[in-house]
Coordinates of C-alpha atoms in Angstrom, one line a residue:
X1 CA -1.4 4.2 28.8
X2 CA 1.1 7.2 29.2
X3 CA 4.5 6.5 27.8
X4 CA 6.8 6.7 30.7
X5 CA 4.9 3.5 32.5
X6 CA 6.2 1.4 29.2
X7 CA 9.8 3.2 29.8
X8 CA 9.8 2.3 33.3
X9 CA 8.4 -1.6 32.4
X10 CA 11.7 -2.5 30.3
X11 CA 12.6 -4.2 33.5
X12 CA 15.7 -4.8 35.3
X13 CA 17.7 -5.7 32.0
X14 CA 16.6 -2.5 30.2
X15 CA 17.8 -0.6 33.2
X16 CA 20.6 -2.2 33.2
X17 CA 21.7 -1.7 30.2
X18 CA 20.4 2.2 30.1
X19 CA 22.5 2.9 33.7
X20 CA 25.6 1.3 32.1
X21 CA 25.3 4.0 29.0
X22 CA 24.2 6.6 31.1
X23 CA 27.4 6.1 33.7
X24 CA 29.9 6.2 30.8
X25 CA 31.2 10.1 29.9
X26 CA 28.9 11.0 27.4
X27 CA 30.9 14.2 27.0
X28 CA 33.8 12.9 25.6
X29 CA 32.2 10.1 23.2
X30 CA 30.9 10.9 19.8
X31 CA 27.3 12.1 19.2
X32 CA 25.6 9.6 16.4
X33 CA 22.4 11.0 14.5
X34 CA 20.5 8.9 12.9
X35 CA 17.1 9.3 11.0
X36 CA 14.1 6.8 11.5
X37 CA 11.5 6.8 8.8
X38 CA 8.5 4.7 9.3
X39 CA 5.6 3.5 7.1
X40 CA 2.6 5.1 9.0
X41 CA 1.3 8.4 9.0
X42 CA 2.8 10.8 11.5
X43 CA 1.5 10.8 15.3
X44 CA -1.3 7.9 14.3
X45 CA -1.8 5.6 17.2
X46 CA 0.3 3.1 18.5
X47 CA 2.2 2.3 15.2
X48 CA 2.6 6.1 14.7
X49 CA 3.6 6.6 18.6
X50 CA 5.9 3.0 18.3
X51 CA 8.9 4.8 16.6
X52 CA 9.1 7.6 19.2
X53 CA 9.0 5.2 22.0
X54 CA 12.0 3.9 20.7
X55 CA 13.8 7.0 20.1
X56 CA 13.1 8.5 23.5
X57 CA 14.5 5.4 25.0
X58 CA 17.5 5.5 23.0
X59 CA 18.5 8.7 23.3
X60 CA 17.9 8.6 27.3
X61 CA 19.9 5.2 27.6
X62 CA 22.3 6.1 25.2
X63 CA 22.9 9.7 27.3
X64 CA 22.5 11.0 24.4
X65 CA 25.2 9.5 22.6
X66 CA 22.5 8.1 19.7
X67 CA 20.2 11.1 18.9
X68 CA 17.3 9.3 16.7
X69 CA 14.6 11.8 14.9
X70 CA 11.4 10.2 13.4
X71 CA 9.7 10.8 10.5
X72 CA 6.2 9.4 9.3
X73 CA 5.1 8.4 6.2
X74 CA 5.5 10.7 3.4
X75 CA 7.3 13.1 5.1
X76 CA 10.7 12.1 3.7
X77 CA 9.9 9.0 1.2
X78 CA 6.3 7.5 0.5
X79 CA 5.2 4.4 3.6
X80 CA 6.6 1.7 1.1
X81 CA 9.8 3.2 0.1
X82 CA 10.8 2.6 3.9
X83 CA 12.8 -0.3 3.2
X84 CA 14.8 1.4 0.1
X85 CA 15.5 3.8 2.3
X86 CA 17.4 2.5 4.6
X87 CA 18.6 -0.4 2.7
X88 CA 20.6 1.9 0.8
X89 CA 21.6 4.2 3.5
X90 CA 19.2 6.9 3.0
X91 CA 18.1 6.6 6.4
X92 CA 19.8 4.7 9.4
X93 CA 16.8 2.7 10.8
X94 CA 13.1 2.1 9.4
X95 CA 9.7 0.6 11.0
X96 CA 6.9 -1.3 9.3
X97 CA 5.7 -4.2 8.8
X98 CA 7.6 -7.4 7.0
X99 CA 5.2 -7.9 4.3
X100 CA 5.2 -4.2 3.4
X101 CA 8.7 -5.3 1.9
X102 CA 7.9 -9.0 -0.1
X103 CA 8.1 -7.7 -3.2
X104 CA 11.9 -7.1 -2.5
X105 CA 12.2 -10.1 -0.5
X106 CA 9.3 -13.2 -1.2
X107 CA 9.9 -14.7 2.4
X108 CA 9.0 -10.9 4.2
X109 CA 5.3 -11.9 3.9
X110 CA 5.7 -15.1 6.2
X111 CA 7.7 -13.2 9.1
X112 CA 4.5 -11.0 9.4
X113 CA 2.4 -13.8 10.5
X114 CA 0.4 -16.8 9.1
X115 CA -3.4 -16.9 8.3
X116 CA -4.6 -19.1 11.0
X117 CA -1.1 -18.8 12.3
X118 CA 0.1 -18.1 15.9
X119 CA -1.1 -16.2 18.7
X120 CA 1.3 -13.0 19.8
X121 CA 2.2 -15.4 22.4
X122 CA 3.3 -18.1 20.9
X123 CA 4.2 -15.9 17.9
X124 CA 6.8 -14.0 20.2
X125 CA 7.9 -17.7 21.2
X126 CA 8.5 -18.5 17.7
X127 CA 11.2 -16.1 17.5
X128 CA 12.5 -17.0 20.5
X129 CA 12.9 -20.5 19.4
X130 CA 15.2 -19.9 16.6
X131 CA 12.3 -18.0 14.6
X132 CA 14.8 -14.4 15.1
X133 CA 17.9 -15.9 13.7
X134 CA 16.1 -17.0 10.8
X135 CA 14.3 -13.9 10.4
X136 CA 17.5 -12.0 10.7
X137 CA 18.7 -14.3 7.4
X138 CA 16.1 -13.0 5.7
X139 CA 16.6 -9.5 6.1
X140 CA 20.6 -9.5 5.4
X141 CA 19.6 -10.3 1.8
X142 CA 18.3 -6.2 1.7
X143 CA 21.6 -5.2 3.8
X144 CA 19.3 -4.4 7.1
X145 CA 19.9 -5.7 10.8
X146 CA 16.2 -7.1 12.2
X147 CA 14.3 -6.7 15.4
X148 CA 10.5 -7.3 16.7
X149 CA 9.0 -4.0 17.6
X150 CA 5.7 -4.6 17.9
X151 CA 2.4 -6.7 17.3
X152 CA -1.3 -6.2 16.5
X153 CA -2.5 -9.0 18.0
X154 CA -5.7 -10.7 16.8
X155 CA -7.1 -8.2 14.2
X156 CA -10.5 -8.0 13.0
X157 CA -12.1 -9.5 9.3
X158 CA -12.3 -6.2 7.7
X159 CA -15.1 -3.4 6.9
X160 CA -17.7 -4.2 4.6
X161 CA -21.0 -3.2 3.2
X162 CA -22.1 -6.2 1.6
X163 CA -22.7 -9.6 3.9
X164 CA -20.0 -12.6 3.9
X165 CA -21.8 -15.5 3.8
X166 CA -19.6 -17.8 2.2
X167 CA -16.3 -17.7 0.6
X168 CA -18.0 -17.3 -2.7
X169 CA -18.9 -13.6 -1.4
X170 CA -15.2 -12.1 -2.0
X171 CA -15.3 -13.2 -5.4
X172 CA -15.1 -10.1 -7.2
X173 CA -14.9 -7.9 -4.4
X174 CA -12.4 -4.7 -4.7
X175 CA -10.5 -4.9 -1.0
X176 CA -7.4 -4.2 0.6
X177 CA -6.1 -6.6 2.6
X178 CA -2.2 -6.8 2.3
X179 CA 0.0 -9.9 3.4
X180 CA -1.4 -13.6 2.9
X181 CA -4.7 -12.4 3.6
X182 CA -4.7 -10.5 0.4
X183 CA -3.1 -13.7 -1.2
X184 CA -5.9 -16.1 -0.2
X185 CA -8.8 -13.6 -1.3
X186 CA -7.1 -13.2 -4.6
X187 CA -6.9 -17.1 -5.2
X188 CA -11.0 -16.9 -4.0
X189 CA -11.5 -14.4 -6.9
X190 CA -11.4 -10.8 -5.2
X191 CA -9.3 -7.9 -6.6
X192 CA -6.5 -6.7 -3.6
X193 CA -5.8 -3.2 -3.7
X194 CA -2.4 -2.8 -1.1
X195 CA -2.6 1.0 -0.2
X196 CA -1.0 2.9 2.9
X197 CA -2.9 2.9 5.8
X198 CA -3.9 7.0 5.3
X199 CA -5.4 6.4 1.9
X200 CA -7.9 3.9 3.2
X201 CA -10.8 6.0 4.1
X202 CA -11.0 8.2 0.8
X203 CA -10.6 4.9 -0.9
X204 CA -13.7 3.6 0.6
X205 CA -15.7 7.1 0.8
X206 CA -14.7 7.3 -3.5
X207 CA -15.3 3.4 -4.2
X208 CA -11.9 2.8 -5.2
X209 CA -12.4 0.0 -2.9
X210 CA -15.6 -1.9 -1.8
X211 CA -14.0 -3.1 1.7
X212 CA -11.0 -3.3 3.6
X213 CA -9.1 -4.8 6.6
X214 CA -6.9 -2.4 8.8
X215 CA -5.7 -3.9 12.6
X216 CA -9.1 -4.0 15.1
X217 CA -11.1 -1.4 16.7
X218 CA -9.0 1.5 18.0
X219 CA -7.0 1.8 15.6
X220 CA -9.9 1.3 13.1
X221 CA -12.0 3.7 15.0
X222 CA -9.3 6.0 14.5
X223 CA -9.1 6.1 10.7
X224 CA -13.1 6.5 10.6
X225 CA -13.9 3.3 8.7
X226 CA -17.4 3.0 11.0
X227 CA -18.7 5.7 8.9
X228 CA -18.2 4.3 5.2
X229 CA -19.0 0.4 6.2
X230 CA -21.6 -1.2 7.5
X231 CA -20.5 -4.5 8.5
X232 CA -17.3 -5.1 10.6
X233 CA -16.2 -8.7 10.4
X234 CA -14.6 -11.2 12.7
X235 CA -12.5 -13.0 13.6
X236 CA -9.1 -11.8 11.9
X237 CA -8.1 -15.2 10.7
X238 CA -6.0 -13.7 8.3
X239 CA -3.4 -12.1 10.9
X240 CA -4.0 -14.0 14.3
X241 CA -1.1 -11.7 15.4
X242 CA 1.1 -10.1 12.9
X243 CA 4.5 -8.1 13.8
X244 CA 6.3 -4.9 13.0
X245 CA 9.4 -4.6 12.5
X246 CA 12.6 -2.2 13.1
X247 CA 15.4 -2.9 10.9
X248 CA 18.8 -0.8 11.0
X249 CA 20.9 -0.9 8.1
X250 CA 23.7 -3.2 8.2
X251 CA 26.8 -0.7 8.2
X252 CA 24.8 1.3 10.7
X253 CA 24.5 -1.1 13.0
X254 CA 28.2 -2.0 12.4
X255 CA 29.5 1.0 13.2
X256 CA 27.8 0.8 16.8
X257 CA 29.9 0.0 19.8
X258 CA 28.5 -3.3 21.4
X259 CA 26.8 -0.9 24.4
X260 CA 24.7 1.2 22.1
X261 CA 23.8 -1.9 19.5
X262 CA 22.6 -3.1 23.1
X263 CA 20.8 -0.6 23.9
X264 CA 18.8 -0.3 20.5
X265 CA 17.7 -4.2 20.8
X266 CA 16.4 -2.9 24.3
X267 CA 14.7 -0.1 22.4
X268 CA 13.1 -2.8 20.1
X269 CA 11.9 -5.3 23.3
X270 CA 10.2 -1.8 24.5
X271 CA 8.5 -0.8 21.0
X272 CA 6.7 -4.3 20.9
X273 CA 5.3 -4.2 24.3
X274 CA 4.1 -0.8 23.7
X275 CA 2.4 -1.9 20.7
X276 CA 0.1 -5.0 21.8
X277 CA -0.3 -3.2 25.3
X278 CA -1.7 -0.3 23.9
X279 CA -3.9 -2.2 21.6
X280 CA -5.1 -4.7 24.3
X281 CA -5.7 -2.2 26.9
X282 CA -7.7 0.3 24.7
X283 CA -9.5 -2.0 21.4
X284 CA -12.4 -2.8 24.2
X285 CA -12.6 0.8 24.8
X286 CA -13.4 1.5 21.2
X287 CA -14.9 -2.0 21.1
X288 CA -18.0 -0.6 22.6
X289 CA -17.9 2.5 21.3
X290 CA -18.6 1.5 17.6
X291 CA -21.2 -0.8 19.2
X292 CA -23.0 2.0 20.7
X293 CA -22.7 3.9 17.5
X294 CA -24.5 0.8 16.2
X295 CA -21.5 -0.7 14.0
X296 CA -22.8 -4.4 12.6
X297 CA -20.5 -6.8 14.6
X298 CA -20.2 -10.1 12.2
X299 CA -18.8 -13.5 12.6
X300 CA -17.5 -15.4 9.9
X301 CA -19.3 -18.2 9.9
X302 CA -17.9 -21.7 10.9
X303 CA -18.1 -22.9 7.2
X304 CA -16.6 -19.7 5.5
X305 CA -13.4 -20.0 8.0
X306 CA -13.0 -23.3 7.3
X307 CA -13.2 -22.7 3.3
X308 CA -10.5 -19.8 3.8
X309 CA -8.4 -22.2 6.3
X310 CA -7.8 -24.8 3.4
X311 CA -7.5 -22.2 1.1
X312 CA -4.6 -20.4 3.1
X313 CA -2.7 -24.1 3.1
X314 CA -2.8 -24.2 -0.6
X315 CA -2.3 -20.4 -0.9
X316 CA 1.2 -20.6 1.8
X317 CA 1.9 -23.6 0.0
X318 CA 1.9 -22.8 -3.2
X319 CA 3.9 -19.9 -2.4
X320 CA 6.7 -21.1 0.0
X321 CA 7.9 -23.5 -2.6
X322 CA 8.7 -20.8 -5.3
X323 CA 11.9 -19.9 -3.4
X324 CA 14.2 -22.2 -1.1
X325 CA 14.4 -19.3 1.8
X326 CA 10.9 -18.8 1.8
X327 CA 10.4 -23.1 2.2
X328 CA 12.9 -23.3 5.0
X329 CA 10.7 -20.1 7.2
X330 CA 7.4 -21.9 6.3
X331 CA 8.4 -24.9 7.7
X332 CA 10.3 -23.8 10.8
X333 CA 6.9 -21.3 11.4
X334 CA 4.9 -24.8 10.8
X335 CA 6.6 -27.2 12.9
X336 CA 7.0 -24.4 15.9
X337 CA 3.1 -24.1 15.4
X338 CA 2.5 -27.6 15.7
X339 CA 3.6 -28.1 18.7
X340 CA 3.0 -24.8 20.5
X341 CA -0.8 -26.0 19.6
X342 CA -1.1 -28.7 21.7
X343 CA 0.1 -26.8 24.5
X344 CA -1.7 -23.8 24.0
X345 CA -5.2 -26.2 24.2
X346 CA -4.4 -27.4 27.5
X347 CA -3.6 -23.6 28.3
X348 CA -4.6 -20.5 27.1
X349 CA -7.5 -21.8 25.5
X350 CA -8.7 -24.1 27.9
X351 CA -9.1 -21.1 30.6
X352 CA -11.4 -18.8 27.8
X353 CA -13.9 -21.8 27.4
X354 CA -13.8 -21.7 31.1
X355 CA -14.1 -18.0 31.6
X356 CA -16.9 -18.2 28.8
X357 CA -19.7 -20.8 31.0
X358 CA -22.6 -19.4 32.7
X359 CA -21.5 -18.6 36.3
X360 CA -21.7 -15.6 39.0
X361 CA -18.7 -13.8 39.0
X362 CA -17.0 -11.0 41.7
X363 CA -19.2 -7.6 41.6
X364 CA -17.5 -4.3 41.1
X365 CA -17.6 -2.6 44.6
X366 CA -19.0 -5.8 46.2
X367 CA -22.5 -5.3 45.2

């Protein structure tokens, strides 16, 4: 999907906001420069495409008023030194995702997403529903204003080459899954290696690792991981959608007049639909591609998910009550999911068990 179809999608309020900047004298105001570093490799799909979606649109909106230049992973600090980057003014604005930071900030790892969590649906609800306020308290305590810019979506399982037939197969197994994922395999006996995405596939190729778990097929496809695993397991019940986020340090973001703090939130709202459209429109593209290349498609089976389910309750448990912040965004994530359940069934889910029976659908071309 080319980019300037997502810059013309930020709808009327986007444009509204953008027209406002772009009708003010830009000649006479001051010129801001700021530097965004983010934690994926330089010009990788989507989540290495996200932060200069962002910038473009700033810097058109802004009239060029708020100049942003981008910088991947590595090129100015290492993909997890993001966040201390910016938090201590080293760079104006950063991208990732929230768990990348929970060893600075225990309660990061639950605004990612929940295993057997939310959908992105209701997962953008959540932070609708008070769920952006809260996450916004979390992220003052490292000195950083907080924004949504992006989601996977429903990820795969992961790569591996041995079969998962039961929980009892990850016990000892060398993977890297990060997040709660990582948490839940770790309680079942399996070693969690975290490593930047753009280490993955020499970690596999060299045995550093024995599997890992990435995002879903394009982006998967992309790093090469069909060619060092053999199995490719589903569904991602450890990230049912899981965000990224763009955080601006706090002085920063002070400093901006209320028209250009406007139009980076806009900038924000366009980053996360570039993110899950991109992935939606082009994982069944890839999809097929790895199963032409005959890539081992695998489902978890009914009793392993339900094994890694009640493990992932004792796991976010067990972890949510070491800190008070942490308990108060676990149970505002649990209540909101609660309820949004019941209506998703009668929803959402209802209509893909009804697009799933046996029936004759429209032809392509009429035929």
């Amino acid at each position: 999907m080319e980019r300037r179809s997502f810059i013309k999608s930020i709808g009327l309020a986007g444009a509204t906001v953008a027209g406002a900047a772009l009708a003010a004298p830009a000649i006479a105001q001051d010129v801001r420069h700021w530097r965004l570093l983010h934690a994926y490799p330089k010009g990788y799909p989507v989540y290495g495409t996200a932060p200069n979606v962002f910038a473009e649109f700033v810097g058109k909106a802004s009239g060029g008023r708020l100049k942003v230049q981008v910088y991947g992973a590595g090129e100015v600090v290492p993909a997890f030194e993001t966040m201390d980057a910016v938090s201590s003014g080293a760079a104006q604005v950063g991208f990732g995702t929230s768990y990348f930071w929970k060893g600075k900030e225990p309660a990061m790892q639950f605004i990612t997403g929940l295993p057997f969590g939310m959908t992105v649906q209701e997962q953008n609800a959540w932070f609708t529903a008070g769920g952006l306020e809260l996450s916004q308290k979390v992220y003052e305590r490292l000195g950083c204003k907080f924004f949504v810019a992006g989601n996977s979506g429903t990820q795969m399982g992961g790569w591996f080459n041995r079969e998962i037939e039961s929980t009892a197969s990850f016990s000892g197994l060398k993977m890297r899954m990060p997040g709660m994922g990582g948490e839940v395999l770790s309680a079942l006996g399996a070693t969690i290696v975290n490593l930047p995405g753009g280490e993955l596939l020499p970690s596999m190729q060299s045995g550093a690792i024995d599997a890992c778990e990435w995002i879903g097929p394009y982006l998967d496809q992309a790093f090469g991981f069909h060619k060092v695993a053999k199995y490719y397991y589903y569904p991602g019940w450890q990230e049912p959608s899981g965000i990224n986020d763009l955080f601006v340090n706090m002085d920063e973001w002070n400093k901006l007049p209320e028209d250009l703090q406007a139009i980076v939130a806009a900038g924000a709202e366009l980053a996360n639909a570039h993110v899950i459209n991109e992935l939606t429109a082009r994982n069944p593209v890839a999809q097929k591609q790895l199963m032409d290349e005959k890539v081992e498609f695998r489902p978890f089976s009914n009793e392993t998910l339900i094994d890694l389910a009640n493990k992932s309750g004792e796991v976010i448990n067990d972890l949510a009550s070491k800190d008070p912040l942490s308990r108060e965004v676990v149970d505002h994530i649990l209540n909101f999911r609660a309820a949004v359940m019941g209506a998703t069934a009668l929803s959402e889910q209802a209509v893909l068990m009804a697009r799933s029976l046996d029936y004759k659908y429209a032809n392509l071309n009429g035929g």
